[in-house]
Amino acid sequence: MNTHEVSPDTHHDVYSKTVFGFWLYLLTDFMLFATIFAAYSVLSGNHFGGPTQKQLFNLDHATLQTVIFLISTFTVGIAGVYTHRKKRGGAIVFFLISFVLGIVFLGMELHEFSHFIAAGSGWKKNAFASSFFSLVGMFVLHLVFALLWVIVLLVPVFRFGITARSVLRLTCLKMFWQFLSIVWAFIYTIVYLLGIV
Amino acid sequence: MSLFGRLGEHALKHDWIEYAAGVSIVGGALVVIILITYLKKWGWLWREWFTSVDHKKIGIMYIVFSAIQLAKGLIDGLMMRAQQATASGDCMGYLGAEHFQQIFTAHGVTMIFFVGMGVVFGIINLVLPLQIGARDVAFPLLNSISFWLFAAGGLYIFISLVIGVFAGTGWTAYPPLAGLKYNPGVGVDYWLWSIQISGAGSLLSGINFLVTILKMRCPGMKLMRMPVFVWATLATVVLVIFAFPILTGTIGMLSTDRLLDTKIFTADYGGNPMMYINLIWAWGHPEVYILVLPAFGIFSEVVPVFSHKKLFGYTSMVWAIAVITFLSFIVWLHHFFTMGAGANVNAFFGIMTMVIAIPTGVKVFNWLFTMYRGKVTFTTPMLWFMGFIFIFVTGGMTGVMMAIPGIDFQVHNSLFLIAHFHSVIIGGVLFGFFSGYSYWFPKFTGFRLNEKLGKYAFWFWFVGFIVAFFPLYLLGFMGATRRMNHYPAGNGWQPLFIVASIGAFLILIGVLFQAAQLYKSIKERNQNKDTTGDPWNGRALEWSTASPPPFYNFAHLPEVHSRDAFWELKKSKKDIVKRKYEDIHMPKNSMVGVNIGILSCVMGFALVWHIFWLAAITFIGILIALIARLFVKETDYYVKAEEVEQIETRSRAT
Amino acid sequence: MKRAFKIIIITLLIIAVGALAVYFVSTHNIPVLEPKGLISVKERELIITSSLLMLIVVIPVLVLAVVFGWKYREGRGSKHAPDWEHNNIAECCWWGVPVVIIIILAVITWKTSHDLNPFKPIQNGTTPVKIQAVALDWKWLFIYPDQGIATVNYVQFPEKTPIDFVITADAPMNSFWIPQLGGQIYAMPAMTTSIHLLANETGEFEGRSANISGKGFAGMIFKAVASNKQDFQNWVQHVKSSGKELSWDIYTQLVEPSEYNDVEIYGKIEDQLFDQILIQYMPEGNKK
């Protein structure tokens, strides 16, 4: 006999609903990237006389980026563990490590973009360049959001410690960062590895 | 870079028809604003509606907004019919070609996005939480944000009539025509941001409703005990989640082509316009199922109630919905058999398309056999269902015909196609909505609609539709292509266009009857109160609440033991055990939704006119609005048990 | 009495409308249903076959809707079985019969998609006539590479002879359609499509663009004339002696947007004109 009313907003319910909702959001983000991936796949051979992947890509550079991002994903996972254990110090340190690695990654990517532009393969030049900038550019945009999100969430954690609310939000952030690393794995494989082969 | 981007006086230059339209829109808006100010209702509007996160209020706002858009879309349709009835041979009609092209583009966008999606999300918002025994959707604030994004996108249809122009490319805006080379002006940009912004709202709603269905059903409501409307909603939002991001990505790339001069969909520099067509229809086909599945769900509610009989074949109804959902992802190429994909590819997609007719047909038979050995009352909701059977089924038949590439080569892009899709969208989606509107109106307003005027409205719509669209099938066979502002005299097409105009006029009368019905019903509301909460002897849980339901929906969350939960409860004649009332946890109102709506609308406008500093500021504003919300601590409150008791007692006393 | 009156009036109205429709159809040209081409005849056959197959399901549905609505109307006292909601035989019928019909239609679809593939050449023993069609803003340019002539908004060819159309655009996407002879195929810039048609008899047919390409798209109408072999040869000679040349310069003027163009004929054309139009969109070519 269930006489205790379960209001829709007990803490457990909110957590479970929100995390599930965030998974669904990531699914839609995945579909968004899939669309741009499809465009890239179709257009990756259309250089219209401009520089090709073999001429532009530096595989060492891209591999280093990949390693850096993977490490940042690992550290964000550790940050997640500290978060769930409500350990403020550990969470802040490891989110910040991921943040710094993210900034390094960002810098490296912007460097690659400027190299592209200097080599005559800016986003206006031809369909291959346009689709490359669209795909990797979309990733960069997502990364910038993630970096902003780290700061926005860490500020109250720094001031007030880890509450139930911040556990939920930091978990979503962690999921987002891990999602980005999956997307980057696809980019590394389909754009860089397949481009140079 | 000028301060106002490419906005200048030329933006206000129009022909006299556009001036008239613009003046009436601005005038109409002013009249409304003045009226609200005079009646001192701004505070009430803000508190009770704009900042509300209550799914019932949001649902009504969707429907009101869609009704306004429907009026505009119908006027577009009437203007098109008038042009095509007259522009034969030497007569060029009263509309210039470019104006005509904007009208049919706006007509398509309005009807599909702002009427179709609006009524779908409106009805789901109203009915879904109640049918699963929940107090609201999973994320009420997100619900509000979704609505305001939807409204923001819809505003461009009106804004572009006054400032600038709308796209003249057709509602799917194929490149290269929609690219920079052939359409550098603002029209296509208005189209882009209108759809992009409202599309974001739709996507968020899809996530919201899916979590609601899977996580917030009341105790005992297993999946196979849910009303079929809820199953239809579940399928719809799965489609939204998978399909809408494709739209976002595709028109995102079209906007970089236009804003940043990328070469993704250009004819030269290696771009690929055919890819746009593939991608847009990979979204577009699921989209039409997003529109029609809820209508199927509505009929699954209406037909059993007015047949006084259980829905026939619940399990196969659910399987049919699942099959339709899956199949809708692998048929998209049937929208462009004529683009030259080759016989094998065309045949595959054609066959997949026809296969969808099977589960759809099963549903039709199940509804009809619900009537079999039932006791059928032909109320207005049931009349709309009968109209649907006739019009949707003939539309479906012509759809299967067009699924055969050999036939499609002749009728693609002709008026035969137009007749087909209007049959399934109006016959399916719109008649479904009207059925649901008539059915659920008493629940959400507390009084009944005038039946007689409702029936007149139905008959004028039904006959009007046949007169307006069946001639188009013949016109298609006569070689008449779509989107023509003029045609040669010798073809003999004009009489059929004239007949079609008469049909459009009959539909207009039908709409006027609906408006009259609403007016009369409101005027006589005290004589037609729904005092029991269950005016139709309904079967699902929404009928167990008062009309209208209290803002918290249920004082006690229901416990369910079977399908047709409320019907079983009534049959068992169980006394509602008067359990102790408890405090109820509810979300507070919030202005985040309105803020994001306003900021997005301005941001889109700025992007259209290349006022980049303004776009940047509004974008940052949106981020700030979201971040600020993160720091708000008091987002919910508790309704005290005593207050709940008072409300419940009061509603049972009347 | 009043109801019987209503039914009679409605029935009379429906009969009157039906009669009007029959009269209209019999006094007007319905190209898709009165085809004059090898391909369009097969397409009409498809329309009829598929309609009949589907009516097997559609007519019972509409009849049942009316019959059930009538018979089980409240107040008629028909049997009421409020909980009857399942019947395996019934379900088998309406899953099964549509499945069979769709299988039949699927086989037909597979076969005819290959048979009626626009890219498939027509072989009837006669040498085909090759015509290159270019969709422009907002007219059609036709180039006869073997005869060395060109026309605007007019195309003539011999009856009972395969016509190999190769199609492109120097404009947004269009669609090349002569309803009385066959279905359509898109005309797209930077690429070619093709369609093979054959006129079964002589005659004049209307062709148009079936995809919106901008302001003047409704005026993109061309005349397609099928004449006997001798008349076709005569016509080619007539065009050749017309004196006008479609040089590249003239072509660049022709590309400029214009609407409702009159018929033009060119007795001499730029060498490899069609290829040069395509090359504009390639990295190597940029005559502009």
PDB file of C-alpha atoms in Angstrom, chain C residues 64-268:
ATOM      1  CA  LEU C  64     -16.598  -0.028 -44.534  1.00  0.00           C
ATOM      2  CA  ALA C  65     -16.309   3.510 -43.212  1.00  0.00           C
ATOM      3  CA  VAL C  66     -19.697   4.398 -44.607  1.00  0.00           C
ATOM      4  CA  VAL C  67     -21.337   1.077 -43.711  1.00  0.00           C
ATOM      5  CA  PHE C  68     -20.039   0.954 -40.142  1.00  0.00           C
ATOM      6  CA  GLY C  69     -20.859   4.594 -39.589  1.00  0.00           C
ATOM      7  CA  TRP C  70     -24.380   3.904 -40.753  1.00  0.00           C
ATOM      8  CA  LYS C  71     -25.013   0.533 -39.187  1.00  0.00           C
ATOM      9  CA  TYR C  72     -23.514   1.145 -35.764  1.00  0.00           C
ATOM     10  CA  ARG C  73     -24.868   4.625 -35.296  1.00  0.00           C
ATOM     11  CA  GLU C  74     -26.229   5.128 -31.835  1.00  0.00           C
ATOM     12  CA  GLY C  75     -29.973   4.627 -31.792  1.00  0.00           C
ATOM     13  CA  ARG C  76     -30.116   2.005 -34.550  1.00  0.00           C
ATOM     14  CA  GLY C  77     -30.117  -0.793 -32.052  1.00  0.00           C
ATOM     15  CA  SER C  78     -27.343  -2.769 -33.702  1.00  0.00           C
ATOM     16  CA  LYS C  79     -25.371  -5.224 -31.655  1.00  0.00           C
ATOM     17  CA  HIS C  80     -23.019  -3.534 -29.215  1.00  0.00           C
ATOM     18  CA  ALA C  81     -19.892  -5.379 -28.134  1.00  0.00           C
ATOM     19  CA  PRO C  82     -18.050  -2.784 -26.015  1.00  0.00           C
ATOM     20  CA  ASP C  83     -15.103  -4.981 -25.084  1.00  0.00           C
ATOM     21  CA  TRP C  84     -14.500  -6.746 -28.395  1.00  0.00           C
ATOM     22  CA  GLU C  85     -11.036  -5.604 -29.375  1.00  0.00           C
ATOM     23  CA  HIS C  86      -9.174  -8.501 -30.874  1.00  0.00           C
ATOM     24  CA  ASN C  87      -9.593 -10.950 -33.722  1.00  0.00           C
ATOM     25  CA  ASN C  88      -6.727 -12.856 -35.262  1.00  0.00           C
ATOM     26  CA  ILE C  89      -8.409 -13.604 -38.567  1.00  0.00           C
ATOM     27  CA  ALA C  90      -9.342  -9.977 -39.118  1.00  0.00           C
ATOM     28  CA  GLU C  91      -5.808  -8.853 -38.279  1.00  0.00           C
ATOM     29  CA  CYS C  92      -4.317 -11.451 -40.600  1.00  0.00           C
ATOM     30  CA  CYS C  93      -6.513 -10.117 -43.376  1.00  0.00           C
ATOM     31  CA  TRP C  94      -5.508  -6.570 -43.089  1.00  0.00           C
ATOM     32  CA  TRP C  95      -1.846  -7.201 -42.471  1.00  0.00           C
ATOM     33  CA  GLY C  96      -1.835  -9.956 -45.106  1.00  0.00           C
ATOM     34  CA  VAL C  97      -3.708  -8.554 -48.085  1.00  0.00           C
ATOM     35  CA  PRO C  98      -1.793  -5.256 -48.135  1.00  0.00           C
ATOM     36  CA  VAL C  99       1.474  -7.209 -47.817  1.00  0.00           C
ATOM     37  CA  VAL C 100       0.582  -9.244 -50.901  1.00  0.00           C
ATOM     38  CA  ILE C 101      -0.404  -6.147 -52.856  1.00  0.00           C
ATOM     39  CA  ILE C 102       2.772  -4.349 -51.852  1.00  0.00           C
ATOM     40  CA  ILE C 103       4.859  -7.346 -52.879  1.00  0.00           C
ATOM     41  CA  ILE C 104       3.240  -7.257 -56.292  1.00  0.00           C
ATOM     42  CA  LEU C 105       3.784  -3.513 -56.511  1.00  0.00           C
ATOM     43  CA  ALA C 106       7.378  -3.950 -55.342  1.00  0.00           C
ATOM     44  CA  VAL C 107       8.116  -6.371 -58.161  1.00  0.00           C
ATOM     45  CA  ILE C 108       6.493  -3.975 -60.609  1.00  0.00           C
ATOM     46  CA  THR C 109       8.518  -1.126 -59.110  1.00  0.00           C
ATOM     47  CA  TRP C 110      11.806  -2.956 -59.456  1.00  0.00           C
ATOM     48  CA  LYS C 111      11.112  -3.903 -63.032  1.00  0.00           C
ATOM     49  CA  THR C 112       9.817  -0.541 -64.195  1.00  0.00           C
ATOM     50  CA  SER C 113      12.489   1.462 -62.391  1.00  0.00           C
ATOM     51  CA  HIS C 114      14.971  -0.243 -64.667  1.00  0.00           C
ATOM     52  CA  ASP C 115      12.763  -0.206 -67.708  1.00  0.00           C
ATOM     53  CA  LEU C 116      11.895   3.461 -67.400  1.00  0.00           C
ATOM     54  CA  ASN C 117      15.285   4.625 -66.158  1.00  0.00           C
ATOM     55  CA  PRO C 118      15.869   7.945 -67.918  1.00  0.00           C
ATOM     56  CA  PHE C 119      19.508   7.041 -68.425  1.00  0.00           C
ATOM     57  CA  LYS C 120      18.604   3.900 -70.368  1.00  0.00           C
ATOM     58  CA  PRO C 121      19.017   4.318 -74.131  1.00  0.00           C
ATOM     59  CA  ILE C 122      16.155   3.378 -76.415  1.00  0.00           C
ATOM     60  CA  GLN C 123      17.105   0.874 -79.076  1.00  0.00           C
ATOM     61  CA  ASN C 124      14.749   0.467 -81.978  1.00  0.00           C
ATOM     62  CA  GLY C 125      17.112   0.067 -84.877  1.00  0.00           C
ATOM     63  CA  THR C 126      17.104   3.726 -85.818  1.00  0.00           C
ATOM     64  CA  THR C 127      20.080   5.992 -85.290  1.00  0.00           C
ATOM     65  CA  PRO C 128      19.348   8.251 -82.325  1.00  0.00           C
ATOM     66  CA  VAL C 129      19.329  12.019 -82.598  1.00  0.00           C
ATOM     67  CA  LYS C 130      21.492  13.635 -79.995  1.00  0.00           C
ATOM     68  CA  ILE C 131      20.284  16.889 -78.417  1.00  0.00           C
ATOM     69  CA  GLN C 132      22.046  18.745 -75.632  1.00  0.00           C
ATOM     70  CA  ALA C 133      19.740  20.823 -73.435  1.00  0.00           C
ATOM     71  CA  VAL C 134      20.957  23.644 -71.226  1.00  0.00           C
ATOM     72  CA  ALA C 135      18.680  25.276 -68.691  1.00  0.00           C
ATOM     73  CA  LEU C 136      19.378  29.001 -68.478  1.00  0.00           C
ATOM     74  CA  ASP C 137      17.737  31.871 -66.622  1.00  0.00           C
ATOM     75  CA  TRP C 138      14.870  31.557 -67.809  1.00  0.00           C
ATOM     76  CA  LYS C 139      14.878  29.733 -71.094  1.00  0.00           C
ATOM     77  CA  TRP C 140      16.047  26.468 -72.625  1.00  0.00           C
ATOM     78  CA  LEU C 141      18.968  26.282 -75.020  1.00  0.00           C
ATOM     79  CA  PHE C 142      19.104  23.239 -77.284  1.00  0.00           C
ATOM     80  CA  ILE C 143      22.312  22.281 -79.050  1.00  0.00           C
ATOM     81  CA  TYR C 144      22.440  19.728 -81.843  1.00  0.00           C
ATOM     82  CA  PRO C 145      26.120  18.704 -81.762  1.00  0.00           C
ATOM     83  CA  ASP C 146      25.951  16.453 -84.832  1.00  0.00           C
ATOM     84  CA  GLN C 147      24.074  18.984 -86.958  1.00  0.00           C
ATOM     85  CA  GLY C 148      25.986  21.994 -85.648  1.00  0.00           C
ATOM     86  CA  ILE C 149      22.881  24.064 -84.905  1.00  0.00           C
ATOM     87  CA  ALA C 150      21.194  25.424 -81.812  1.00  0.00           C
ATOM     88  CA  THR C 151      17.791  26.754 -80.776  1.00  0.00           C
ATOM     89  CA  VAL C 152      16.173  28.547 -77.870  1.00  0.00           C
ATOM     90  CA  ASN C 153      12.804  27.394 -76.495  1.00  0.00           C
ATOM     91  CA  TYR C 154      12.187  25.149 -79.473  1.00  0.00           C
ATOM     92  CA  VAL C 155      13.251  21.609 -80.274  1.00  0.00           C
ATOM     93  CA  GLN C 156      12.360  19.488 -83.266  1.00  0.00           C
ATOM     94  CA  PHE C 157      13.138  15.852 -83.934  1.00  0.00           C
ATOM     95  CA  PRO C 158      11.938  13.001 -86.103  1.00  0.00           C
ATOM     96  CA  GLU C 159       9.124  10.747 -84.916  1.00  0.00           C
ATOM     97  CA  LYS C 160       9.743   7.079 -84.073  1.00  0.00           C
ATOM     98  CA  THR C 161      13.414   7.887 -83.504  1.00  0.00           C
ATOM     99  CA  PRO C 162      15.253   7.681 -80.176  1.00  0.00           C
ATOM    100  CA  ILE C 163      16.219  11.116 -78.943  1.00  0.00           C
ATOM    101  CA  ASP C 164      19.194  11.162 -76.581  1.00  0.00           C
ATOM    102  CA  PHE C 165      18.911  14.259 -74.444  1.00  0.00           C
ATOM    103  CA  VAL C 166      21.994  15.214 -72.434  1.00  0.00           C
ATOM    104  CA  ILE C 167      21.100  17.909 -69.976  1.00  0.00           C
ATOM    105  CA  THR C 168      22.822  20.507 -67.848  1.00  0.00           C
ATOM    106  CA  ALA C 169      22.180  23.982 -66.526  1.00  0.00           C
ATOM    107  CA  ASP C 170      24.043  27.263 -66.404  1.00  0.00           C
ATOM    108  CA  ALA C 171      21.518  28.427 -63.835  1.00  0.00           C
ATOM    109  CA  PRO C 172      20.041  26.990 -60.629  1.00  0.00           C
ATOM    110  CA  MET C 173      18.481  23.518 -60.623  1.00  0.00           C
ATOM    111  CA  ASN C 174      15.744  23.058 -63.165  1.00  0.00           C
ATOM    112  CA  SER C 175      13.848  20.004 -64.420  1.00  0.00           C
ATOM    113  CA  PHE C 176      13.442  18.983 -68.050  1.00  0.00           C
ATOM    114  CA  TRP C 177       9.903  17.771 -68.735  1.00  0.00           C
ATOM    115  CA  ILE C 178       7.854  17.016 -71.852  1.00  0.00           C
ATOM    116  CA  PRO C 179       4.795  15.380 -70.214  1.00  0.00           C
ATOM    117  CA  GLN C 180       3.295  13.907 -73.357  1.00  0.00           C
ATOM    118  CA  LEU C 181       6.494  12.070 -74.227  1.00  0.00           C
ATOM    119  CA  GLY C 182       7.844  10.982 -70.857  1.00  0.00           C
ATOM    120  CA  GLY C 183       8.816  11.877 -67.335  1.00  0.00           C
ATOM    121  CA  GLN C 184      11.293  14.490 -66.214  1.00  0.00           C
ATOM    122  CA  ILE C 185      14.901  14.650 -65.080  1.00  0.00           C
ATOM    123  CA  TYR C 186      16.660  17.418 -63.170  1.00  0.00           C
ATOM    124  CA  ALA C 187      18.914  19.835 -65.036  1.00  0.00           C
ATOM    125  CA  MET C 188      21.806  20.784 -62.757  1.00  0.00           C
ATOM    126  CA  PRO C 189      24.830  23.062 -63.177  1.00  0.00           C
ATOM    127  CA  ALA C 190      28.305  21.535 -63.219  1.00  0.00           C
ATOM    128  CA  MET C 191      26.952  18.105 -64.131  1.00  0.00           C
ATOM    129  CA  THR C 192      24.951  16.271 -66.750  1.00  0.00           C
ATOM    130  CA  THR C 193      21.915  14.061 -66.636  1.00  0.00           C
ATOM    131  CA  SER C 194      20.297  12.357 -69.555  1.00  0.00           C
ATOM    132  CA  ILE C 195      16.893  11.183 -70.685  1.00  0.00           C
ATOM    133  CA  HIS C 196      15.912   9.119 -73.688  1.00  0.00           C
ATOM    134  CA  LEU C 197      12.568   9.759 -75.330  1.00  0.00           C
ATOM    135  CA  LEU C 198      10.790   8.644 -78.452  1.00  0.00           C
ATOM    136  CA  ALA C 199       7.719  10.171 -80.073  1.00  0.00           C
ATOM    137  CA  ASN C 200       5.317   7.519 -81.346  1.00  0.00           C
ATOM    138  CA  GLU C 201       3.725   9.916 -83.812  1.00  0.00           C
ATOM    139  CA  THR C 202       4.125  13.414 -85.177  1.00  0.00           C
ATOM    140  CA  GLY C 203       2.806  16.287 -83.168  1.00  0.00           C
ATOM    141  CA  GLU C 204       3.524  19.408 -81.158  1.00  0.00           C
ATOM    142  CA  PHE C 205       4.113  19.005 -77.449  1.00  0.00           C
ATOM    143  CA  GLU C 206       4.686  21.422 -74.643  1.00  0.00           C
ATOM    144  CA  GLY C 207       7.803  21.148 -72.509  1.00  0.00           C
ATOM    145  CA  ARG C 208       8.711  23.124 -69.442  1.00  0.00           C
ATOM    146  CA  SER C 209      10.923  23.362 -66.416  1.00  0.00           C
ATOM    147  CA  ALA C 210       9.437  21.574 -63.445  1.00  0.00           C
ATOM    148  CA  ASN C 211      11.678  22.952 -60.704  1.00  0.00           C
ATOM    149  CA  ILE C 212      11.710  26.535 -59.504  1.00  0.00           C
ATOM    150  CA  SER C 213      14.803  28.383 -60.562  1.00  0.00           C
ATOM    151  CA  GLY C 214      13.950  32.003 -59.872  1.00  0.00           C
ATOM    152  CA  LYS C 215      11.758  34.844 -60.987  1.00  0.00           C
ATOM    153  CA  GLY C 216      11.089  33.856 -64.600  1.00  0.00           C
ATOM    154  CA  PHE C 217      10.784  30.138 -64.088  1.00  0.00           C
ATOM    155  CA  ALA C 218       7.123  29.911 -65.096  1.00  0.00           C
ATOM    156  CA  GLY C 219       8.062  31.241 -68.527  1.00  0.00           C
ATOM    157  CA  MET C 220      10.552  28.453 -69.225  1.00  0.00           C
ATOM    158  CA  ILE C 221       8.250  26.813 -71.706  1.00  0.00           C
ATOM    159  CA  PHE C 222       9.493  25.261 -74.919  1.00  0.00           C
ATOM    160  CA  LYS C 223       7.830  23.700 -77.895  1.00  0.00           C
ATOM    161  CA  ALA C 224       8.832  20.159 -78.821  1.00  0.00           C
ATOM    162  CA  VAL C 225       7.900  19.133 -82.352  1.00  0.00           C
ATOM    163  CA  ALA C 226       8.015  15.585 -83.678  1.00  0.00           C
ATOM    164  CA  SER C 227       7.931  15.613 -87.467  1.00  0.00           C
ATOM    165  CA  ASN C 228       8.531  12.982 -90.096  1.00  0.00           C
ATOM    166  CA  LYS C 229      12.129  12.353 -91.170  1.00  0.00           C
ATOM    167  CA  GLN C 230      12.000  14.501 -94.276  1.00  0.00           C
ATOM    168  CA  ASP C 231      10.487  17.473 -92.479  1.00  0.00           C
ATOM    169  CA  PHE C 232      13.147  17.164 -89.826  1.00  0.00           C
ATOM    170  CA  GLN C 233      15.963  17.264 -92.410  1.00  0.00           C
ATOM    171  CA  ASN C 234      14.323  20.258 -94.049  1.00  0.00           C
ATOM    172  CA  TRP C 235      14.086  22.026 -90.758  1.00  0.00           C
ATOM    173  CA  VAL C 236      17.760  21.412 -89.967  1.00  0.00           C
ATOM    174  CA  GLN C 237      18.700  22.898 -93.364  1.00  0.00           C
ATOM    175  CA  HIS C 238      16.431  25.855 -92.730  1.00  0.00           C
ATOM    176  CA  VAL C 239      18.149  26.568 -89.414  1.00  0.00           C
ATOM    177  CA  LYS C 240      21.613  26.130 -90.920  1.00  0.00           C
ATOM    178  CA  SER C 241      20.888  28.761 -93.492  1.00  0.00           C
ATOM    179  CA  SER C 242      19.536  31.246 -90.960  1.00  0.00           C
ATOM    180  CA  GLY C 243      22.910  32.928 -90.626  1.00  0.00           C
ATOM    181  CA  LYS C 244      22.950  33.514 -86.880  1.00  0.00           C
ATOM    182  CA  GLU C 245      25.903  32.166 -84.951  1.00  0.00           C
ATOM    183  CA  LEU C 246      25.958  31.094 -81.347  1.00  0.00           C
ATOM    184  CA  SER C 247      29.526  32.083 -80.594  1.00  0.00           C
ATOM    185  CA  TRP C 248      30.830  32.112 -77.036  1.00  0.00           C
ATOM    186  CA  ASP C 249      30.248  35.868 -76.851  1.00  0.00           C
ATOM    187  CA  ILE C 250      26.663  35.510 -77.977  1.00  0.00           C
ATOM    188  CA  TYR C 251      26.285  32.729 -75.458  1.00  0.00           C
ATOM    189  CA  THR C 252      27.481  34.938 -72.602  1.00  0.00           C
ATOM    190  CA  GLN C 253      24.798  37.430 -73.589  1.00  0.00           C
ATOM    191  CA  LEU C 254      22.216  34.656 -73.753  1.00  0.00           C
ATOM    192  CA  VAL C 255      23.098  33.570 -70.208  1.00  0.00           C
ATOM    193  CA  GLU C 256      22.009  36.949 -68.891  1.00  0.00           C
ATOM    194  CA  PRO C 257      18.619  36.667 -67.120  1.00  0.00           C
ATOM    195  CA  SER C 258      15.642  37.146 -69.435  1.00  0.00           C
ATOM    196  CA  GLU C 259      12.053  35.908 -69.365  1.00  0.00           C
ATOM    197  CA  TYR C 260       9.495  34.549 -71.828  1.00  0.00           C
ATOM    198  CA  ASN C 261      12.094  34.449 -74.599  1.00  0.00           C
ATOM    199  CA  ASP C 262      10.962  34.079 -78.162  1.00  0.00           C
ATOM    200  CA  VAL C 263      12.182  31.157 -80.218  1.00  0.00           C
ATOM    201  CA  GLU C 264      15.691  31.687 -81.581  1.00  0.00           C
ATOM    202  CA  ILE C 265      17.583  29.597 -84.092  1.00  0.00           C
ATOM    203  CA  TYR C 266      21.328  29.500 -84.688  1.00  0.00           C
ATOM    204  CA  GLY C 267      22.789  28.082 -87.898  1.00  0.00           C
ATOM    205  CA  LYS C 268      26.309  27.928 -86.556  1.00  0.00           C
TER     206      LYS C 268
END
